[in-house]
Coordinates of C-alpha atoms and ligand atoms in Angstrom, one line a residue:
M1 CA 31.8 -14.3 7.9
E2 CA 30.5 -11.3 6.8
H3 CA 27.5 -10.4 9.3
I4 CA 24.6 -8.4 7.1
V5 CA 21.9 -6.9 9.7
I6 CA 18.4 -6.3 8.4
I7 CA 16.1 -4.1 10.3
G8 CA 12.5 -5.2 9.7
N9 CA 11.1 -8.2 9.2
G10 CA 8.1 -6.9 6.3
I11 CA 8.4 -8.4 2.6
S12 CA 10.9 -6.1 2.2
G13 CA 13.3 -7.4 4.9
V14 CA 12.8 -10.7 4.4
T15 CA 13.0 -11.0 0.6
A16 CA 16.9 -9.4 1.2
A17 CA 17.1 -12.3 3.5
R18 CA 16.5 -14.7 1.4
H19 CA 17.9 -14.0 -1.7
I20 CA 21.7 -13.4 0.6
R21 CA 20.8 -16.9 1.8
K22 CA 20.5 -18.0 -1.8
Q23 CA 24.0 -16.7 -2.6
S24 CA 26.3 -16.6 0.1
N25 CA 27.2 -18.0 3.4
K26 CA 26.8 -14.9 4.8
K27 CA 26.0 -14.3 8.9
I28 CA 22.2 -12.7 8.4
T29 CA 20.8 -11.0 11.5
I30 CA 16.6 -9.7 10.9
I31 CA 15.5 -7.4 14.1
S32 CA 11.6 -6.4 14.6
A33 CA 10.0 -5.3 17.6
E34 CA 6.6 -6.3 15.9
T35 CA 6.6 -10.5 15.8
D36 CA 9.3 -13.1 16.4
Y37 CA 8.0 -14.5 12.4
F38 CA 7.1 -12.8 9.1
F39 CA 3.6 -11.6 8.2
S40 CA 1.6 -10.5 5.5
R41 CA 0.6 -7.0 6.5
T42 CA -2.4 -7.2 3.7
A43 CA -3.9 -9.5 4.6
L44 CA -4.2 -8.5 8.3
M45 CA -7.9 -7.5 6.8
Y46 CA -8.7 -11.3 6.3
V47 CA -8.0 -12.2 10.3
Y48 CA -10.2 -9.6 11.7
M49 CA -13.1 -10.7 9.3
G50 CA -12.9 -14.7 10.5
H51 CA -11.2 -15.4 6.5
M52 CA -8.1 -17.0 8.4
K53 CA -6.2 -16.8 11.8
F54 CA -3.5 -14.9 12.1
E55 CA -0.7 -18.1 11.7
H56 CA -2.0 -18.5 8.1
T57 CA -0.7 -15.0 7.5
Q58 CA 3.2 -16.2 7.7
P59 CA 4.0 -17.6 4.4
Y60 CA 6.8 -19.9 6.1
E61 CA 7.1 -22.0 8.6
N62 CA 8.5 -21.2 11.6
W63 CA 11.4 -23.9 11.1
F64 CA 12.2 -22.0 7.8
W65 CA 14.5 -19.3 9.1
K66 CA 17.3 -22.1 11.1
K67 CA 16.9 -24.2 8.7
N68 CA 18.2 -21.7 6.3
R69 CA 20.3 -20.0 9.2
I70 CA 18.7 -16.5 9.4
D71 CA 18.7 -15.5 12.9
L72 CA 15.8 -13.7 14.3
K73 CA 15.9 -11.2 17.0
N74 CA 13.4 -9.8 18.7
G75 CA 14.1 -6.1 19.7
F76 CA 13.6 -2.1 19.1
V77 CA 16.7 -0.2 17.6
Q78 CA 16.7 3.4 19.0
N79 CA 20.5 4.2 17.9
V80 CA 22.7 3.6 14.7
D81 CA 25.9 4.1 15.4
H82 CA 27.8 3.6 12.0
Q83 CA 31.1 4.4 13.2
A84 CA 31.5 1.9 15.2
K85 CA 29.1 -0.1 13.1
E86 CA 27.0 -0.7 15.8
L87 CA 23.1 -1.3 16.6
V88 CA 21.9 -0.4 20.5
F89 CA 18.6 -1.9 21.3
S90 CA 15.7 -0.3 23.8
D91 CA 17.1 -2.2 26.7
G92 CA 21.2 -1.6 26.1
E93 CA 22.2 -4.4 24.0
K94 CA 24.2 -3.8 21.1
M95 CA 25.2 -5.8 17.9
S96 CA 27.4 -5.0 15.8
Y97 CA 27.7 -5.5 12.1
D98 CA 29.5 -5.4 8.6
K99 CA 26.6 -4.7 6.2
L100 CA 23.1 -2.7 7.5
I101 CA 20.2 -3.1 5.9
L102 CA 16.9 -0.6 6.9
A103 CA 13.6 -2.1 6.3
V104 CA 12.1 -0.2 8.6
G105 CA 8.4 0.5 6.6
S106 CA 6.1 2.9 7.9
K107 CA 4.3 4.2 10.3
P108 CA 0.1 6.1 10.3
N109 CA -0.1 9.2 9.7
K110 CA -1.4 11.3 12.3
F111 CA -1.4 15.4 12.8
G112 CA -1.9 16.6 16.2
W113 CA -5.4 16.3 16.4
P114 CA -6.6 16.7 20.6
G115 CA -7.2 13.6 21.5
Q116 CA -5.5 11.5 18.8
D117 CA -3.4 9.4 21.3
L118 CA -6.6 8.6 23.7
D119 CA -7.2 4.6 23.8
A120 CA -9.5 3.6 21.5
V121 CA -7.8 5.6 19.0
Q122 CA -5.7 4.0 16.6
G123 CA -4.4 3.1 13.0
L124 CA -4.5 0.2 11.3
Y125 CA -0.4 -1.2 10.4
S126 CA 1.1 -4.0 12.9
K127 CA -0.4 -7.0 14.6
Q128 CA -0.7 -5.0 17.9
D129 CA -2.9 -2.9 15.9
L130 CA -4.2 -5.9 15.0
D131 CA -5.2 -7.1 18.7
S132 CA -6.1 -3.2 19.9
L133 CA -9.1 -3.8 17.2
E134 CA -10.2 -6.7 18.7
L135 CA -10.1 -5.3 22.0
Y136 CA -11.9 -2.3 21.5
A137 CA -14.3 -3.3 18.2
P138 CA -14.9 -7.1 18.8
N139 CA -18.9 -6.8 17.6
N140 CA -20.9 -4.1 18.1
K141 CA -22.5 -4.5 20.9
V142 CA -19.3 -3.0 22.9
C143 CA -18.4 -0.7 19.5
K144 CA -21.7 1.2 18.7
R145 CA -20.4 3.2 16.2
A146 CA -16.5 3.6 14.4
V147 CA -15.5 6.7 13.1
I148 CA -12.6 6.3 10.0
V149 CA -10.5 9.5 9.3
G150 CA -9.1 9.8 5.3
G151 CA -10.0 8.2 2.9
G152 CA -7.5 6.0 1.8
L153 CA -7.3 2.3 0.7
I154 CA -6.1 1.1 4.3
G155 CA -9.5 3.8 5.5
I156 CA -12.1 1.3 3.0
E157 CA -10.2 -1.8 4.2
L158 CA -11.3 -0.3 8.0
V159 CA -14.9 0.1 7.2
E160 CA -15.3 -3.1 5.4
M161 CA -14.1 -5.3 8.4
L162 CA -16.0 -3.4 11.0
R163 CA -18.8 -3.4 8.5
S164 CA -18.5 -7.3 8.6
R165 CA -18.9 -7.5 12.3
D166 CA -22.8 -5.3 12.0
I167 CA -20.5 -2.5 13.5
P168 CA -21.7 1.1 11.9
V169 CA -19.4 3.5 10.7
T170 CA -18.9 7.1 9.9
F171 CA -16.3 7.7 7.4
L172 CA -15.1 11.1 7.5
I173 CA -12.8 12.1 4.4
R174 CA -11.8 15.8 4.0
E175 CA -11.6 15.4 0.1
G176 CA -14.4 16.1 -1.8
S177 CA -14.9 12.7 -3.1
F178 CA -13.0 9.1 -3.0
W179 CA -9.5 9.3 -3.2
D180 CA -9.7 12.2 -5.9
V181 CA -6.0 13.0 -5.7
V182 CA -5.3 9.5 -7.3
L183 CA -9.1 8.6 -8.7
P184 CA -10.1 10.6 -11.7
E185 CA -13.5 11.8 -11.1
G186 CA -15.9 9.1 -12.8
E187 CA -14.3 6.2 -10.7
S188 CA -13.9 8.4 -7.9
E189 CA -17.9 9.2 -8.1
M190 CA -18.8 5.3 -8.6
I191 CA -17.5 4.6 -5.7
N192 CA -18.7 7.4 -3.3
K193 CA -21.9 5.3 -4.4
H194 CA -20.8 1.9 -3.4
I195 CA -19.7 2.8 -0.3
K196 CA -22.8 4.8 0.6
D197 CA -24.7 1.4 -1.0
H198 CA -23.2 -0.1 1.7
H199 CA -25.0 1.8 5.0
I200 CA -21.6 3.5 5.1
D201 CA -22.3 7.0 7.0
L202 CA -19.8 8.6 4.4
R203 CA -19.1 12.5 5.0
L204 CA -17.1 14.2 2.6
G205 CA -15.2 17.1 3.0
S206 CA -15.4 16.7 6.3
N207 CA -12.1 17.1 8.6
L208 CA -11.5 15.9 12.0
K209 CA -11.6 18.5 14.5
E210 CA -11.3 16.5 17.7
I211 CA -11.9 13.5 19.4
L212 CA -13.5 13.6 22.8
S213 CA -12.7 11.9 25.8
D214 CA -14.7 9.7 28.8
E215 CA -13.7 10.1 31.9
N216 CA -11.1 7.0 31.8
G217 CA -9.4 8.9 28.7
K218 CA -10.9 6.8 26.2
A219 CA -12.7 7.8 23.0
R220 CA -16.3 8.7 23.1
A221 CA -16.9 11.4 19.8
I222 CA -15.2 13.1 17.4
V223 CA -15.7 16.7 16.5
V224 CA -16.4 17.4 12.6
E225 CA -14.8 20.9 12.0
E226 CA -16.9 22.3 9.2
T227 CA -20.3 21.7 11.3
G228 CA -19.0 21.8 14.5
E229 CA -21.3 18.3 14.4
E230 CA -20.2 15.8 17.7
I231 CA -20.4 11.9 16.4
P232 CA -20.9 9.8 19.6
C233 CA -17.9 6.5 19.3
N234 CA -16.6 3.8 21.1
L235 CA -13.1 3.5 18.2
V236 CA -11.5 6.1 16.1
C237 CA -9.0 4.8 13.4
L238 CA -6.9 7.5 12.0
T239 CA -6.0 6.1 8.2
P240 CA -4.5 9.6 7.0
G241 CA -1.9 7.3 5.0
V242 CA 1.7 6.6 6.4
S243 CA 5.2 7.9 6.4
P244 CA 8.3 6.1 7.0
N245 CA 9.4 4.6 10.3
I246 CA 12.4 6.7 10.8
S247 CA 12.3 9.0 13.8
F248 CA 14.6 6.7 15.3
L249 CA 17.2 7.5 12.8
K250 CA 16.8 11.3 13.5
D251 CA 20.9 11.7 15.0
S252 CA 22.4 8.9 13.3
G253 CA 24.1 11.1 10.5
I254 CA 22.4 8.5 7.9
D255 CA 20.7 11.5 5.2
L256 CA 16.6 11.5 5.7
G257 CA 14.3 13.5 3.8
R258 CA 10.5 12.4 4.0
G259 CA 12.0 8.7 4.4
I260 CA 15.8 7.3 4.1
K261 CA 17.3 8.8 1.1
V262 CA 19.0 6.3 -1.6
N263 CA 20.5 6.1 -5.0
R264 CA 19.2 4.1 -7.7
Y265 CA 21.5 1.0 -5.9
L266 CA 19.1 1.6 -2.8
E267 CA 22.8 3.0 -1.1
T268 CA 22.1 5.5 1.2
N269 CA 25.1 8.2 2.1
I270 CA 26.8 5.8 4.6
K271 CA 29.0 3.4 3.4
D272 CA 27.8 -0.1 4.1
I273 CA 24.0 0.8 5.0
Y274 CA 20.8 0.8 2.3
A275 CA 16.9 1.6 3.1
I276 CA 14.8 -0.5 1.2
G277 CA 10.8 -1.1 1.0
D278 CA 8.2 1.7 2.3
C279 CA 11.0 3.4 4.1
A280 CA 13.6 4.3 1.2
E281 CA 12.7 7.6 -0.4
Q282 CA 15.0 7.6 -4.2
I283 CA 17.3 10.4 -4.5
E284 CA 16.4 10.6 -7.9
P285 CA 12.6 9.9 -8.6
I286 CA 12.0 6.8 -11.3
G287 CA 10.3 7.7 -14.1
N288 CA 6.7 9.5 -12.9
R289 CA 7.2 6.8 -9.7
R290 CA 6.8 8.5 -6.3
P291 CA 10.3 9.1 -4.3
I292 CA 7.9 7.0 -2.2
E293 CA 6.2 3.5 -2.9
A294 CA 4.4 2.0 0.0
V295 CA 3.5 -0.8 -1.8
W296 CA 4.1 -4.6 -1.5
Y297 CA 5.6 -5.7 -4.8
T298 CA 7.9 -3.0 -4.8
G299 CA 9.2 -3.7 -1.6
R300 CA 9.9 -7.3 -2.6
M301 CA 11.7 -6.2 -5.6
M302 CA 14.0 -3.6 -3.7
G303 CA 14.8 -6.7 -1.3
E304 CA 15.7 -8.8 -4.4
A305 CA 17.6 -6.2 -6.2
L306 CA 19.6 -5.2 -2.7
A307 CA 20.4 -8.8 -1.9
Q308 CA 22.5 -8.7 -5.6
T309 CA 24.5 -5.7 -4.3
I310 CA 24.8 -7.1 -0.9
C311 CA 26.4 -10.7 -2.9
E312 CA 29.2 -8.1 -4.9
N313 CA 27.2 -8.1 -7.8
R314 CA 26.3 -4.6 -8.0
M315 CA 22.5 -3.9 -9.3
E316 CA 20.6 -0.9 -9.6
Y317 CA 16.8 -1.2 -8.8
K318 CA 14.4 -0.7 -11.8
P319 CA 10.4 -1.1 -11.0
G320 CA 9.4 -1.3 -14.4
I321 CA 6.0 0.0 -15.6
W322 CA 3.7 0.7 -12.5
F323 CA 1.3 -1.0 -11.5
N324 CA -1.1 -1.7 -8.1
S325 CA -4.0 -3.5 -7.1
A326 CA -7.0 -3.0 -4.2
K327 CA -10.4 -3.4 -3.5
F328 CA -13.2 -1.6 -2.7
L329 CA -15.4 -3.3 -0.8
D330 CA -16.5 -5.8 -3.2
I331 CA -14.9 -3.3 -6.0
E332 CA -12.0 -4.8 -7.2
Y333 CA -9.6 -2.1 -8.9
Q334 CA -6.9 -2.7 -11.2
T335 CA -3.9 0.1 -12.6
Y336 CA -1.2 -0.1 -15.0
G337 CA 0.9 2.5 -16.0
W338 CA -0.4 5.9 -15.6
V339 CA -4.0 7.3 -15.4
H340 CA -4.0 10.8 -12.9
G341 CA -7.1 12.0 -10.9
M342 CA -7.2 15.6 -11.3
A343 CA -4.3 16.7 -8.9
G344 CA -1.1 16.5 -10.7
R345 CA -2.9 15.6 -14.2
P346 CA -0.6 16.4 -17.4
E347 CA -1.9 18.9 -19.6
Y348 CA -1.3 16.0 -22.4
E349 CA -3.0 13.2 -20.6
A350 CA -6.1 12.5 -22.2
H351 CA -8.5 10.2 -20.0
F352 CA -11.6 7.5 -21.9
H353 CA -13.9 6.8 -19.6
W354 CA -16.4 3.8 -19.3
K355 CA -19.1 2.4 -17.0
H356 CA -21.4 0.1 -16.7
Q357 CA -24.6 0.7 -15.9
D358 CA -24.7 -1.4 -12.8
D359 CA -22.7 1.6 -11.4
T360 CA -20.2 -1.3 -10.4
K361 CA -17.6 -2.3 -13.1
C362 CA -15.9 0.6 -15.2
I363 CA -12.6 1.3 -17.7
T364 CA -10.9 4.7 -17.9
L365 CA -7.9 4.7 -20.8
A366 CA -4.9 7.4 -20.6
Y367 CA -3.4 8.2 -23.5
H368 CA -1.4 11.1 -24.9
K369 CA -3.9 13.8 -26.6
E370 CA -1.4 14.3 -29.8
T371 CA 0.1 10.7 -30.5
R372 CA -2.6 8.8 -28.6
K373 CA 0.2 6.9 -27.4
F374 CA -1.6 4.5 -24.5
L375 CA -0.8 5.8 -21.1
G376 CA -1.9 3.4 -18.4
I377 CA -5.8 2.1 -17.4
N378 CA -7.9 2.0 -14.4
T379 CA -10.3 -1.3 -14.2
F380 CA -13.0 -1.6 -11.4
G381 CA -15.1 -5.2 -11.2
I382 CA -13.3 -6.4 -14.1
R383 CA -10.1 -8.5 -14.1
M384 CA -7.3 -7.8 -15.7
R385 CA -4.1 -9.9 -17.3
H386 CA -0.9 -8.1 -15.8
D387 CA 1.6 -9.9 -18.8
V388 CA -0.9 -8.0 -21.4
F389 CA -0.8 -4.6 -19.7
N390 CA 2.8 -4.9 -19.1
S391 CA 3.6 -5.7 -23.0
W392 CA 1.6 -3.1 -24.2
L393 CA 3.2 -0.1 -21.8
T394 CA 6.6 -1.4 -22.9
E395 CA 6.0 -1.6 -26.5
K396 CA 4.4 2.0 -26.7
Q397 CA 1.3 0.6 -28.0
D398 CA -1.4 3.6 -29.1
V399 CA -4.9 3.9 -27.6
D400 CA -6.2 2.4 -30.5
Y401 CA -4.5 -0.5 -30.6
V402 CA -5.5 -1.0 -26.4
I403 CA -9.3 -0.9 -27.3
N404 CA -9.4 -2.9 -30.5
H405 CA -7.6 -5.8 -28.3
L406 CA -9.0 -5.1 -24.9
T407 CA -10.6 -8.8 -25.1
E408 CA -6.9 -10.4 -24.7
A409 CA -6.2 -8.6 -21.6
N410 CA -9.3 -9.2 -19.9
F411 CA -9.9 -12.5 -17.5
D412 CA -13.6 -13.2 -18.3
P413 CA -13.4 -12.6 -21.9
E414 CA -17.3 -13.4 -21.6
F415 CA -17.3 -9.9 -20.5
F416 CA -16.4 -8.4 -23.1
K417 CA -17.7 -10.3 -25.6
K418 CA -21.2 -9.0 -24.0
Y419 CA -19.7 -5.5 -23.6
E420 CA -16.9 -4.8 -26.4
T421 CA -19.3 -3.7 -28.9
E422 CA -20.1 -1.0 -26.3
I423 CA -17.1 0.0 -25.3
R424 CA -15.9 0.3 -28.5
R425 CA -18.9 2.7 -30.0
S426 CA -18.6 4.5 -26.7
F427 CA -15.1 4.9 -27.0
S428 CA -15.7 6.4 -31.1
N429 CA -18.2 8.2 -30.3
Q430 CA -16.2 10.6 -27.9
P431 CA -14.9 13.8 -28.7
L432 CA -11.2 13.7 -30.1
T433 CA -9.7 14.9 -26.8
I434 CA -11.3 14.5 -23.4
S435 CA -9.2 15.7 -20.6
Ligands
FAD501 C1 -3.6 -3.3 6.1 C2 -2.3 -2.7 5.5 C3 -3.0 -3.3 3.8 C4 -2.4 -3.3 3.0 N1 -2.4 -3.5 2.2 C5 -2.0 -3.8 0.9 C6 -2.1 -4.3 -1.0 O1 -3.5 -5.0 -1.2 N2 -1.3 -4.0 -1.7 C7 0.2 -3.6 -1.6 O2 0.9 -3.4 -2.2 N3 0.8 -2.4 -0.6 C8 -0.4 -2.6 0.8 N4 -0.1 -2.5 2.0 C9 0.8 -2.1 2.0 C10 2.7 -2.9 2.4 O3 1.9 -3.6 3.3 C11 4.1 -2.3 2.6 O4 3.7 -2.2 1.7 C12 4.5 -3.4 3.6 O5 4.4 -4.2 4.0 C13 6.1 -2.9 3.7 O6 7.0 -3.1 3.8 P1 8.1 -3.3 4.0 O7 9.5 -4.4 5.0 O8 8.8 -2.4 3.9 O9 7.6 -3.0 6.1 P2 7.2 -3.8 7.1 O10 6.2 -4.5 6.7 O11 6.6 -2.3 7.7 O12 8.1 -3.9 8.4 C14 9.0 -3.4 8.7 C15 9.4 -4.0 10.3 O13 10.6 -3.1 10.5 C16 9.8 -2.9 12.1 N5 10.6 -1.9 12.9 C17 10.7 -0.6 12.4 N6 11.7 0.1 13.2 C18 12.3 -0.6 13.5 C19 13.4 -0.7 14.8 N7 13.6 0.7 15.3 N8 13.7 -1.7 15.4 C20 13.2 -3.1 15.3 N9 12.2 -3.1 14.5 C21 12.2 -1.8 13.8 C22 8.7 -2.7 12.3 O14 8.3 -2.8 14.1 C23 8.3 -3.4 11.5 O15 7.8 -5.0 11.7 C24 -0.7 -2.9 3.0 C25 -0.6 -2.0 4.2 C26 -1.6 -1.8 5.5 C27 -0.7 -1.5 6.7

């Protein structure tokens, strides 16, 4: 019986396993060095915040795997020998495969800062990171201040987590405004204000110079590059993004870039070896999409597509319209299609930005300056319907149509009844093109 081995029990690996099982009797093994069972990484924050127990982040009961004849193996794969079709574990054990799926995810970035490997310096990615957070920041007696370095989605989650235990937080962000590589200026500024309103010591345009140690090798302070200021703290969280967790593959012969290079079928350069999820890097980018997309639903879609290929129904990975969502403290964020921040905004992309006077809700619509084709929308504090934007973007509607039908896309039509006139007026009053 063909043996399919999957390294990684995250969303992409388990989705592939489940769909292969649905369609075949192949022998399936999932390997992970992190946890015995699949859990939802996106829910880690809610465990720390006391909204759920860790067990509740596991979407499947523990018996599920045996019942579905999916073998689970806890161990770290150190080496892939593709000629022998064999994996070598860190304890020397070997496992052979017929087809290998690399679903090895990401690891938090570290940029060689002095002190980055001290105790009480960590990222937030794994279950082990959550345990470490409990150790170093159980409350504000043990952790009198935490410093978070890097203003992205995980950084802001950590801010919210630590504040939920009343731990004072300094948030060090290299950029001049929060996440401005992704968010247009109005939105980014609104979130700066929102962060400050939550009594966070937000330091924009500030880089980490070094982390200072106490006599036991534990972080005691950080130094800010620009000012030389020393900020005493008991925890340093490094959250300047993630990158594919592929260092164990460097001598494997598998083609690597920043991630594991794959074609549209998620195949690597080596026959019978595939890569999916955060670690996969598209050789040929798909539309405007980045070659590596470290998001939950794309991992799931890759797992589904690859399962078809493994089950003799070769299928291309076609992710469709880009969307994503996140939360910035109390403000929910959704994005559909393409709305560029300052960096990399194409010359043809115009924006219409509307902000509610309470500074917690706003919309940015992106459209083509000349054709007025609707390109995408960002919404903050207003929940929109995915299916509606998906259709409008697929149908290539123009921005005027979208403005006139926004009520249909809103989960809370009452909101739009109240603000529709203002939004429309503001849209028709804007200069013909704003960029
Ligand atoms: C705190 C946090 C919040 C997030 N929130 C969101 C969100 O709101 N929305 C969203 O879309 N995305 C979010 N993400 C990103 C999302 O969780 C990831 O895109 C997704 O989990 C990646 O899944 P994956 O299957 O590719 O890899 P992973 O979930 O990383 O799984 C890979 C597994 O492989 C294991 N592994 C790696 N190498 C080896 C080896 N050599 N041997 C054995 N095992 C190995 C790893 O230990 C890991 O368990 C969040 C991520 C984090 C960390």
